[in-house]
Amino acid sequence: MPDMSSNQAPDPRYDDFLELAAKWEGFWGLYHHGWLLHTSDGQTFCPVFANREDAQSWGASIQTNHIPVPITLIDAIEHIVPDWRENGIMAGVSPTPALAPVLVAPGDLSADLLGALKTAMTKQFGRT
């Protein structure tokens, strides 16, 4: 679940991100000698995107030399997300030049990605 510390309605960008990440079994981050980390309202996050173009656009808006790099769901769940959890880093889903990211705790992101993948597989292959 996205960060619901405020009383705002859930941001549809998170559901869209989950659906596309499950469909393509991965998502995009920005990389240059390490994953880009950014801060919003005092919280460090790693920005992640459903597609390359959004990652590239946001990277250009903050004038970074990090480039869009695909992240497989396996790599995310087994390696990247545990590192975020250990270091107090949130996932920053789909930031735009006009909108702050949807901040999601690493454990929630893993569970939500697995749930979205299960849903996508059920839609594609039916119940087994």
Tab-separated table of C-alpha atoms in Angstrom:
chain	number	residue	atom	x	y	z
A	1	MET	CA	0.000	0.000	0.000
A	2	PRO	CA	1.230	3.497	-0.714
A	3	ASP	CA	2.133	5.805	2.132
A	4	MET	CA	-1.210	6.800	3.603
A	5	SER	CA	0.123	8.984	6.384
A	6	SER	CA	-1.987	11.819	5.005
A	7	ASN	CA	-5.740	11.730	4.560
A	8	GLN	CA	-5.494	11.975	0.781
A	9	ALA	CA	-7.098	9.503	-1.589
A	10	PRO	CA	-4.796	6.815	-3.030
A	11	ASP	CA	-2.857	7.973	-6.064
A	12	PRO	CA	-3.813	6.065	-9.247
A	13	ARG	CA	-0.174	6.239	-10.382
A	14	TYR	CA	0.649	3.441	-7.934
A	15	ASP	CA	-1.968	1.029	-9.287
A	16	ASP	CA	-0.913	1.870	-12.853
A	17	PHE	CA	2.724	1.234	-11.919
A	18	LEU	CA	1.896	-2.143	-10.348
A	19	GLU	CA	-0.170	-3.249	-13.339
A	20	LEU	CA	2.532	-2.371	-15.877
A	21	ALA	CA	5.372	-3.736	-13.739
A	22	ALA	CA	3.531	-7.054	-13.405
A	23	LYS	CA	2.713	-7.189	-17.103
A	24	TRP	CA	6.321	-6.590	-18.154
A	25	GLU	CA	7.841	-8.295	-15.075
A	26	GLY	CA	9.931	-5.257	-14.297
A	27	PHE	CA	10.136	-1.509	-14.046
A	28	TRP	CA	12.673	1.294	-14.510
A	29	GLY	CA	15.073	3.141	-12.244
A	30	LEU	CA	17.800	5.702	-12.846
A	31	TYR	CA	21.380	4.439	-12.595
A	32	HIS	CA	24.897	5.908	-12.760
A	33	HIS	CA	27.485	4.218	-10.522
A	34	GLY	CA	24.524	3.314	-8.290
A	35	TRP	CA	20.774	3.842	-8.175
A	36	LEU	CA	19.654	7.443	-7.940
A	37	LEU	CA	18.402	8.397	-4.494
A	38	HIS	CA	16.388	11.559	-3.969
A	39	THR	CA	14.687	13.254	-1.023
A	40	SER	CA	11.118	14.518	-0.684
A	41	ASP	CA	9.821	16.022	2.567
A	42	GLY	CA	12.836	14.613	4.424
A	43	GLN	CA	12.310	11.038	3.179
A	44	THR	CA	14.974	9.395	1.018
A	45	PHE	CA	13.540	7.420	-1.866
A	46	CYS	CA	14.651	5.623	-4.997
A	47	PRO	CA	12.515	6.831	-7.909
A	48	VAL	CA	10.970	4.030	-9.964
A	49	PHE	CA	8.855	4.215	-13.103
A	50	ALA	CA	6.569	1.981	-15.141
A	51	ASN	CA	8.279	2.927	-18.397
A	52	ARG	CA	11.573	4.204	-19.744
A	53	GLU	CA	10.170	7.460	-21.102
A	54	ASP	CA	8.844	8.575	-17.713
A	55	ALA	CA	12.184	7.752	-16.072
A	56	GLN	CA	14.054	9.682	-18.743
A	57	SER	CA	11.720	12.680	-18.510
A	58	TRP	CA	11.970	12.930	-14.728
A	59	GLY	CA	15.746	12.472	-14.809
A	60	ALA	CA	16.012	15.332	-17.291
A	61	SER	CA	13.782	17.516	-15.122
A	62	ILE	CA	16.143	17.177	-12.152
A	63	GLN	CA	19.216	17.417	-14.396
A	64	THR	CA	20.891	14.172	-13.391
A	65	ASN	CA	23.400	12.140	-15.375
A	66	HIS	CA	21.684	8.923	-14.257
A	67	ILE	CA	20.097	6.983	-17.117
A	68	PRO	CA	16.992	4.768	-17.255
A	69	VAL	CA	17.821	1.117	-16.558
A	70	PRO	CA	15.324	-1.761	-16.385
A	71	ILE	CA	14.911	-3.630	-13.100
A	72	THR	CA	13.439	-7.138	-13.227
A	73	LEU	CA	10.921	-8.088	-10.574
A	74	ILE	CA	13.231	-10.875	-9.444
A	75	ASP	CA	16.159	-8.491	-8.970
A	76	ALA	CA	13.921	-5.955	-7.247
A	77	ILE	CA	12.386	-8.411	-4.791
A	78	GLU	CA	15.538	-10.436	-4.054
A	79	HIS	CA	18.186	-7.701	-3.988
A	80	ILE	CA	17.131	-4.077	-4.368
A	81	VAL	CA	14.104	-3.924	-2.066
A	82	PRO	CA	15.893	-5.686	0.825
A	83	ASP	CA	18.711	-3.129	0.484
A	84	TRP	CA	16.177	-0.295	0.640
A	85	ARG	CA	14.587	-1.850	3.735
A	86	GLU	CA	17.965	-2.160	5.442
A	87	ASN	CA	18.880	1.450	4.662
A	88	GLY	CA	15.542	3.158	5.357
A	89	ILE	CA	14.890	4.006	1.710
A	90	MET	CA	11.366	4.167	0.343
A	91	ALA	CA	10.301	3.418	-3.204
A	92	GLY	CA	9.341	6.679	-4.905
A	93	VAL	CA	6.823	5.553	-7.498
A	94	SER	CA	6.245	7.620	-10.632
A	95	PRO	CA	7.432	11.098	-9.683
A	96	THR	CA	6.856	13.709	-12.355
A	97	PRO	CA	8.198	17.239	-12.729
A	98	ALA	CA	4.841	18.443	-11.302
A	99	LEU	CA	4.044	15.672	-8.774
A	100	ALA	CA	5.980	14.207	-5.859
A	101	PRO	CA	6.389	10.424	-5.889
A	102	VAL	CA	4.007	7.986	-4.289
A	103	LEU	CA	6.159	6.855	-1.355
A	104	VAL	CA	5.882	3.137	-0.612
A	105	ALA	CA	7.647	1.113	2.087
A	106	PRO	CA	9.903	-1.610	0.634
A	107	GLY	CA	7.985	-4.500	2.180
A	108	ASP	CA	4.686	-3.153	0.898
A	109	LEU	CA	6.150	-2.734	-2.579
A	110	SER	CA	7.345	-6.365	-2.647
A	111	ALA	CA	3.980	-7.697	-1.494
A	112	ASP	CA	2.062	-5.470	-3.906
A	113	LEU	CA	4.299	-6.446	-6.849
A	114	LEU	CA	3.819	-10.145	-6.109
A	115	GLY	CA	0.062	-9.652	-5.834
A	116	ALA	CA	-0.032	-7.726	-9.118
A	117	LEU	CA	2.036	-10.432	-10.813
A	118	LYS	CA	-0.352	-13.122	-9.574
A	119	THR	CA	-3.329	-11.115	-10.880
A	120	ALA	CA	-1.643	-10.572	-14.262
A	121	MET	CA	-0.826	-14.273	-14.587
A	122	THR	CA	-4.378	-15.263	-13.652
A	123	LYS	CA	-5.748	-12.889	-16.319
A	124	GLN	CA	-3.356	-14.287	-18.913
A	125	PHE	CA	-3.461	-17.987	-18.098
A	126	GLY	CA	-6.622	-18.449	-16.013
A	127	ARG	CA	-6.851	-20.139	-12.656
A	128	THR	CA	-4.733	-23.208	-12.113
